[in-house]
Structures are given as C-alpha cells and as structure tokens.
Amino acid sequence: MVGSRHSTRHLLLTKCRLPVHYGRGVPSTLDDFWTARRLERPDLPVDMPEAWSFGATPEQADALLQLVLDGVKVGTASSLWDYEATGDPLPAVDELSIVTDGSDAPRAVIETTLVQVVPFDQVDADHAWAEGEGDRTLEHWRAVHEAFWRAHSEHPRGFAPGMPVVCERFRLLWPNR
C-alpha cells in the first residue's frame, strides 16, 4: 500500500462539490463538512481547502485514511513529475486539506507542516517511518512506492531511481485525537 496524495487529487477536484449521501451522520457535501468544522473551530479559514484522498483506489484511500486517524501516518510522498503532468500546485507549509475516504466522503482535516523535494533514492528512513505504512522501514517504503509509481504515475516517465519526490509531513487537525 502506498500513500501518494497526488494520485487521485485532480480527479477529486472535479467531484468535490457533488452532493453524496454518506450515511452515518457524515455531511452530504464538502460545503456542509467545512461549515461544521468552522463552527467547531472558528479559527479555520472561510475558504474551504482542497479535498483529496490518499492512494489510487478506494481501498487504499480507506486504509491510509485510517492510519492518519489512528495517528500513525503523518507523512506522504508524491511524484514531482505527476504534479508537472497535471499542472497541480505543490503542497505548501501551513496549507490545509480535507482528506476523503474511498467513497469521497470527507473524514479529516490536515495541515501541511513540511514539504521537501528529494530524489527517490535519497528519501530517508525518517520519512518512511512518518508515512506509517507496512513495517515502516525504508526498504518497504521504496518497494511499495516504486511499484505504485510504475503502475499509477500520471507522467509518461513513470518511475526512475533518481526521480524527484515531494515528501510532505502533516498534522491532523480534525478529528481531534
């Protein structure tokens, strides 16, 4: 399993304002979700942040979101080449995001705390640990991310050992742990 923030990001942008019936007391639109968060936390900005999910499949989105909610996952990585291919802006420190589950339901609000672009083969063990996946080792991180980018990259180059990787750290703002 891998946690690229970017892989489903631009697809979600086209769907994020559609009303959906989520059940279990989850608001029916992102607008409702953001309004509820702002009532709880008036310090949040009026403008709703971007919404996206981790991974490339609903199953990955659900599993990786659960790691975030459990406080295990505090980092993610994306291919800089994919950002270039889609024209999406890179994440920025202090930027808020709404994280959705595999059904596109809003489930969390995170704040980016660090963004670094490093070659794939120079991503370190601390970042692998922060992503919280598998056994949290650098070896595991490299294996699953290489496989992920070979299968799901939005850029024709796909994967290369020296490819630029956007390493991001974040903190969970909502729900409170």
PDB file of C-alpha atoms in Angstrom:
ATOM      1  CA  MET A   1       0.000   0.000   0.000  1.00  0.00           C
ATOM      2  CA  VAL A   2       1.233   3.459  -0.748  1.00  0.00           C
ATOM      3  CA  GLY A   3       0.137   6.920   0.233  1.00  0.00           C
ATOM      4  CA  SER A   4       0.606   9.316  -2.622  1.00  0.00           C
ATOM      5  CA  ARG A   5      -1.537  12.368  -2.013  1.00  0.00           C
ATOM      6  CA  HIS A   6      -1.452  13.387  -5.635  1.00  0.00           C
ATOM      7  CA  SER A   7      -2.621  10.248  -7.407  1.00  0.00           C
ATOM      8  CA  THR A   8      -6.356  10.866  -7.071  1.00  0.00           C
ATOM      9  CA  ARG A   9      -6.170  14.542  -6.293  1.00  0.00           C
ATOM     10  CA  HIS A  10      -7.072  16.144  -9.609  1.00  0.00           C
ATOM     11  CA  LEU A  11      -9.865  13.610 -10.203  1.00  0.00           C
ATOM     12  CA  LEU A  12     -11.440  14.545  -6.869  1.00  0.00           C
ATOM     13  CA  LEU A  13     -11.374  18.210  -7.725  1.00  0.00           C
ATOM     14  CA  THR A  14     -13.997  17.594 -10.372  1.00  0.00           C
ATOM     15  CA  LYS A  15     -16.224  15.715  -7.927  1.00  0.00           C
ATOM     16  CA  CYS A  16     -15.719  17.530  -4.641  1.00  0.00           C
ATOM     17  CA  ARG A  17     -18.876  19.660  -4.662  1.00  0.00           C
ATOM     18  CA  LEU A  18     -21.314  16.989  -5.744  1.00  0.00           C
ATOM     19  CA  PRO A  19     -23.895  16.042  -3.115  1.00  0.00           C
ATOM     20  CA  VAL A  20     -23.482  12.488  -1.924  1.00  0.00           C
ATOM     21  CA  HIS A  21     -25.397  10.538   0.697  1.00  0.00           C
ATOM     22  CA  TYR A  22     -22.705   9.244   3.031  1.00  0.00           C
ATOM     23  CA  GLY A  23     -24.785   7.959   5.914  1.00  0.00           C
ATOM     24  CA  ARG A  24     -23.530   7.606   9.494  1.00  0.00           C
ATOM     25  CA  GLY A  25     -24.056  11.305  10.206  1.00  0.00           C
ATOM     26  CA  VAL A  26     -21.472  12.472   7.666  1.00  0.00           C
ATOM     27  CA  PRO A  27     -22.475  15.731   5.956  1.00  0.00           C
ATOM     28  CA  SER A  28     -23.852  15.318   2.440  1.00  0.00           C
ATOM     29  CA  THR A  29     -21.456  17.766   0.779  1.00  0.00           C
ATOM     30  CA  LEU A  30     -17.977  19.105   1.328  1.00  0.00           C
ATOM     31  CA  ASP A  31     -19.534  22.505   1.905  1.00  0.00           C
ATOM     32  CA  ASP A  32     -21.576  21.109   4.811  1.00  0.00           C
ATOM     33  CA  PHE A  33     -18.497  19.355   6.186  1.00  0.00           C
ATOM     34  CA  TRP A  34     -16.421  22.538   6.091  1.00  0.00           C
ATOM     35  CA  THR A  35     -19.216  24.610   7.634  1.00  0.00           C
ATOM     36  CA  ALA A  36     -19.420  22.131  10.525  1.00  0.00           C
ATOM     37  CA  ARG A  37     -15.630  22.225  11.055  1.00  0.00           C
ATOM     38  CA  ARG A  38     -15.666  26.037  11.092  1.00  0.00           C
ATOM     39  CA  LEU A  39     -18.420  26.051  13.714  1.00  0.00           C
ATOM     40  CA  GLU A  40     -16.196  23.858  15.895  1.00  0.00           C
ATOM     41  CA  ARG A  41     -13.032  25.810  15.071  1.00  0.00           C
ATOM     42  CA  PRO A  42     -13.750  29.443  14.162  1.00  0.00           C
ATOM     43  CA  ASP A  43     -10.011  29.952  13.594  1.00  0.00           C
ATOM     44  CA  LEU A  44     -10.232  27.892  10.389  1.00  0.00           C
ATOM     45  CA  PRO A  45     -10.314  29.916   7.169  1.00  0.00           C
ATOM     46  CA  VAL A  46     -13.606  30.750   5.475  1.00  0.00           C
ATOM     47  CA  ASP A  47     -12.445  29.357   2.139  1.00  0.00           C
ATOM     48  CA  MET A  48     -12.719  25.594   2.016  1.00  0.00           C
ATOM     49  CA  PRO A  49      -9.402  23.831   1.373  1.00  0.00           C
ATOM     50  CA  GLU A  50      -8.844  21.321  -1.379  1.00  0.00           C
ATOM     51  CA  ALA A  51     -10.225  17.809  -0.844  1.00  0.00           C
ATOM     52  CA  TRP A  52      -8.420  14.648  -1.905  1.00  0.00           C
ATOM     53  CA  SER A  53      -7.759  11.070  -0.867  1.00  0.00           C
ATOM     54  CA  PHE A  54      -4.602   9.046  -0.428  1.00  0.00           C
ATOM     55  CA  GLY A  55      -3.689   6.278  -2.863  1.00  0.00           C
ATOM     56  CA  ALA A  56      -5.145   5.280  -6.205  1.00  0.00           C
ATOM     57  CA  THR A  57      -8.041   3.022  -5.210  1.00  0.00           C
ATOM     58  CA  PRO A  58     -10.933   3.290  -2.751  1.00  0.00           C
ATOM     59  CA  GLU A  59      -9.354   0.517  -0.674  1.00  0.00           C
ATOM     60  CA  GLN A  60      -6.049   2.391  -0.442  1.00  0.00           C
ATOM     61  CA  ALA A  61      -7.876   5.605   0.412  1.00  0.00           C
ATOM     62  CA  ASP A  62      -9.712   3.921   3.295  1.00  0.00           C
ATOM     63  CA  ALA A  63      -6.671   2.102   4.671  1.00  0.00           C
ATOM     64  CA  LEU A  64      -4.372   5.126   4.511  1.00  0.00           C
ATOM     65  CA  LEU A  65      -7.002   7.435   5.973  1.00  0.00           C
ATOM     66  CA  GLN A  66      -7.360   5.041   8.909  1.00  0.00           C
ATOM     67  CA  LEU A  67      -3.611   5.308   9.546  1.00  0.00           C
ATOM     68  CA  VAL A  68      -3.998   9.103   9.649  1.00  0.00           C
ATOM     69  CA  LEU A  69      -6.977   8.885  12.022  1.00  0.00           C
ATOM     70  CA  ASP A  70      -5.015   6.484  14.254  1.00  0.00           C
ATOM     71  CA  GLY A  71      -2.115   8.949  14.426  1.00  0.00           C
ATOM     72  CA  VAL A  72       0.291   6.563  12.694  1.00  0.00           C
ATOM     73  CA  LYS A  73       0.544   8.285   9.307  1.00  0.00           C
ATOM     74  CA  VAL A  74       1.928  11.838   9.439  1.00  0.00           C
ATOM     75  CA  GLY A  75       3.629  11.927   6.053  1.00  0.00           C
ATOM     76  CA  THR A  76       3.090  11.194   2.395  1.00  0.00           C
ATOM     77  CA  ALA A  77       5.057  11.302  -0.835  1.00  0.00           C
ATOM     78  CA  SER A  78       4.122  12.205  -4.388  1.00  0.00           C
ATOM     79  CA  SER A  79       5.935  12.264  -7.692  1.00  0.00           C
ATOM     80  CA  LEU A  80       7.019  15.757  -8.722  1.00  0.00           C
ATOM     81  CA  TRP A  81       6.665  14.538 -12.307  1.00  0.00           C
ATOM     82  CA  ASP A  82       2.974  13.832 -11.653  1.00  0.00           C
ATOM     83  CA  TYR A  83       2.466  17.375 -10.387  1.00  0.00           C
ATOM     84  CA  GLU A  84       4.154  18.655 -13.539  1.00  0.00           C
ATOM     85  CA  ALA A  85       1.991  16.400 -15.740  1.00  0.00           C
ATOM     86  CA  THR A  86      -1.282  17.616 -14.216  1.00  0.00           C
ATOM     87  CA  GLY A  87      -0.320  21.213 -13.524  1.00  0.00           C
ATOM     88  CA  ASP A  88      -1.441  20.912  -9.895  1.00  0.00           C
ATOM     89  CA  PRO A  89       0.401  23.158  -7.409  1.00  0.00           C
ATOM     90  CA  LEU A  90       2.747  21.555  -4.901  1.00  0.00           C
ATOM     91  CA  PRO A  91       1.577  21.362  -1.298  1.00  0.00           C
ATOM     92  CA  ALA A  92       2.740  24.246   0.886  1.00  0.00           C
ATOM     93  CA  VAL A  93       3.547  24.577   4.569  1.00  0.00           C
ATOM     94  CA  ASP A  94       0.501  25.696   6.593  1.00  0.00           C
ATOM     95  CA  GLU A  95      -1.858  24.583   3.798  1.00  0.00           C
ATOM     96  CA  LEU A  96      -4.993  22.790   4.980  1.00  0.00           C
ATOM     97  CA  SER A  97      -6.548  19.817   3.199  1.00  0.00           C
ATOM     98  CA  ILE A  98      -9.721  17.817   3.596  1.00  0.00           C
ATOM     99  CA  VAL A  99      -8.941  14.119   3.341  1.00  0.00           C
ATOM    100  CA  THR A 100     -11.692  11.931   1.942  1.00  0.00           C
ATOM    101  CA  ASP A 101     -12.271   8.209   2.235  1.00  0.00           C
ATOM    102  CA  GLY A 102     -12.664   5.708  -0.589  1.00  0.00           C
ATOM    103  CA  SER A 103     -16.243   6.870  -1.165  1.00  0.00           C
ATOM    104  CA  ASP A 104     -15.141  10.522  -1.412  1.00  0.00           C
ATOM    105  CA  ALA A 105     -16.704  11.304   1.983  1.00  0.00           C
ATOM    106  CA  PRO A 106     -14.805  13.996   3.933  1.00  0.00           C
ATOM    107  CA  ARG A 107     -13.280  12.433   7.025  1.00  0.00           C
ATOM    108  CA  ALA A 108     -10.329  14.524   8.205  1.00  0.00           C
ATOM    109  CA  VAL A 109      -8.655  17.908   8.065  1.00  0.00           C
ATOM    110  CA  ILE A 110      -4.858  18.022   7.979  1.00  0.00           C
ATOM    111  CA  GLU A 111      -2.290  20.823   7.932  1.00  0.00           C
ATOM    112  CA  THR A 112       0.955  20.527   5.973  1.00  0.00           C
ATOM    113  CA  THR A 113       3.965  21.153   8.217  1.00  0.00           C
ATOM    114  CA  LEU A 114       6.910  20.363   5.903  1.00  0.00           C
ATOM    115  CA  VAL A 115       7.485  19.969   2.163  1.00  0.00           C
ATOM    116  CA  GLN A 116      10.778  18.779   0.676  1.00  0.00           C
ATOM    117  CA  VAL A 117      11.625  17.621  -2.840  1.00  0.00           C
ATOM    118  CA  VAL A 118      14.318  14.945  -2.864  1.00  0.00           C
ATOM    119  CA  PRO A 119      15.406  12.229  -5.298  1.00  0.00           C
ATOM    120  CA  PHE A 120      13.638   8.900  -4.734  1.00  0.00           C
ATOM    121  CA  ASP A 121      16.898   7.179  -3.801  1.00  0.00           C
ATOM    122  CA  GLN A 122      17.586   9.853  -1.150  1.00  0.00           C
ATOM    123  CA  VAL A 123      14.286   9.625   0.733  1.00  0.00           C
ATOM    124  CA  ASP A 124      15.346   8.708   4.265  1.00  0.00           C
ATOM    125  CA  ALA A 125      14.187   6.266   6.919  1.00  0.00           C
ATOM    126  CA  ASP A 126      12.587   9.063   8.970  1.00  0.00           C
ATOM    127  CA  HIS A 127      10.233   9.846   6.112  1.00  0.00           C
ATOM    128  CA  ALA A 128       9.431   6.159   5.572  1.00  0.00           C
ATOM    129  CA  TRP A 129       8.563   5.903   9.276  1.00  0.00           C
ATOM    130  CA  ALA A 130       6.367   9.026   9.092  1.00  0.00           C
ATOM    131  CA  GLU A 131       4.300   7.506   6.291  1.00  0.00           C
ATOM    132  CA  GLY A 132       3.292   4.762   8.730  1.00  0.00           C
ATOM    133  CA  GLU A 133       2.794   2.017   6.157  1.00  0.00           C
ATOM    134  CA  GLY A 134       3.745  -1.652   6.341  1.00  0.00           C
ATOM    135  CA  ASP A 135       6.689  -2.259   8.671  1.00  0.00           C
ATOM    136  CA  ARG A 136       7.624   1.444   8.317  1.00  0.00           C
ATOM    137  CA  THR A 137      11.123   0.656   7.023  1.00  0.00           C
ATOM    138  CA  LEU A 138      12.853   2.449   4.176  1.00  0.00           C
ATOM    139  CA  GLU A 139      13.098  -0.840   2.278  1.00  0.00           C
ATOM    140  CA  HIS A 140       9.330  -1.309   2.454  1.00  0.00           C
ATOM    141  CA  TRP A 141       8.734   2.326   1.502  1.00  0.00           C
ATOM    142  CA  ARG A 142      10.971   2.058  -1.566  1.00  0.00           C
ATOM    143  CA  ALA A 143       9.424  -1.208  -2.750  1.00  0.00           C
ATOM    144  CA  VAL A 144       5.798  -0.095  -2.493  1.00  0.00           C
ATOM    145  CA  HIS A 145       6.386   3.398  -3.859  1.00  0.00           C
ATOM    146  CA  GLU A 146       8.334   2.128  -6.846  1.00  0.00           C
ATOM    147  CA  ALA A 147       5.520  -0.335  -7.611  1.00  0.00           C
ATOM    148  CA  PHE A 148       2.914   2.387  -7.103  1.00  0.00           C
ATOM    149  CA  TRP A 149       4.560   4.888  -9.455  1.00  0.00           C
ATOM    150  CA  ARG A 150       5.227   2.228 -12.077  1.00  0.00           C
ATOM    151  CA  ALA A 151       1.509   1.358 -12.038  1.00  0.00           C
ATOM    152  CA  HIS A 152      -0.202   4.696 -11.381  1.00  0.00           C
ATOM    153  CA  SER A 153       2.032   7.579 -12.468  1.00  0.00           C
ATOM    154  CA  GLU A 154       0.325  10.344 -14.420  1.00  0.00           C
ATOM    155  CA  HIS A 155       3.602  11.198 -16.168  1.00  0.00           C
ATOM    156  CA  PRO A 156       4.985   9.119 -19.071  1.00  0.00           C
ATOM    157  CA  ARG A 157       8.328   8.709 -17.280  1.00  0.00           C
ATOM    158  CA  GLY A 158       6.574   6.782 -14.507  1.00  0.00           C
ATOM    159  CA  PHE A 159       9.379   5.777 -12.172  1.00  0.00           C
ATOM    160  CA  ALA A 160      13.152   6.241 -12.046  1.00  0.00           C
ATOM    161  CA  PRO A 161      15.515   5.741  -9.075  1.00  0.00           C
ATOM    162  CA  GLY A 162      16.533   9.406  -9.128  1.00  0.00           C
ATOM    163  CA  MET A 163      13.061  10.818  -9.802  1.00  0.00           C
ATOM    164  CA  PRO A 164      12.073  13.876  -7.737  1.00  0.00           C
ATOM    165  CA  VAL A 165       9.733  13.019  -4.872  1.00  0.00           C
ATOM    166  CA  VAL A 166       7.649  15.542  -2.945  1.00  0.00           C
ATOM    167  CA  CYS A 167       7.925  14.463   0.697  1.00  0.00           C
ATOM    168  CA  GLU A 168       5.260  16.035   2.864  1.00  0.00           C
ATOM    169  CA  ARG A 169       4.624  15.994   6.607  1.00  0.00           C
ATOM    170  CA  PHE A 170       1.308  16.954   8.139  1.00  0.00           C
ATOM    171  CA  ARG A 171      -0.628  17.033  11.369  1.00  0.00           C
ATOM    172  CA  LEU A 172      -4.209  16.015  11.989  1.00  0.00           C
ATOM    173  CA  LEU A 173      -6.437  18.968  12.916  1.00  0.00           C
ATOM    174  CA  TRP A 174      -9.790  17.166  12.852  1.00  0.00           C
ATOM    175  CA  PRO A 175     -10.997  14.893  14.258  1.00  0.00           C
ATOM    176  CA  ASN A 176      -9.127  15.624  17.458  1.00  0.00           C
ATOM    177  CA  ARG A 177      -7.238  12.655  18.826  1.00  0.00           C
TER     178      ARG A 177
END
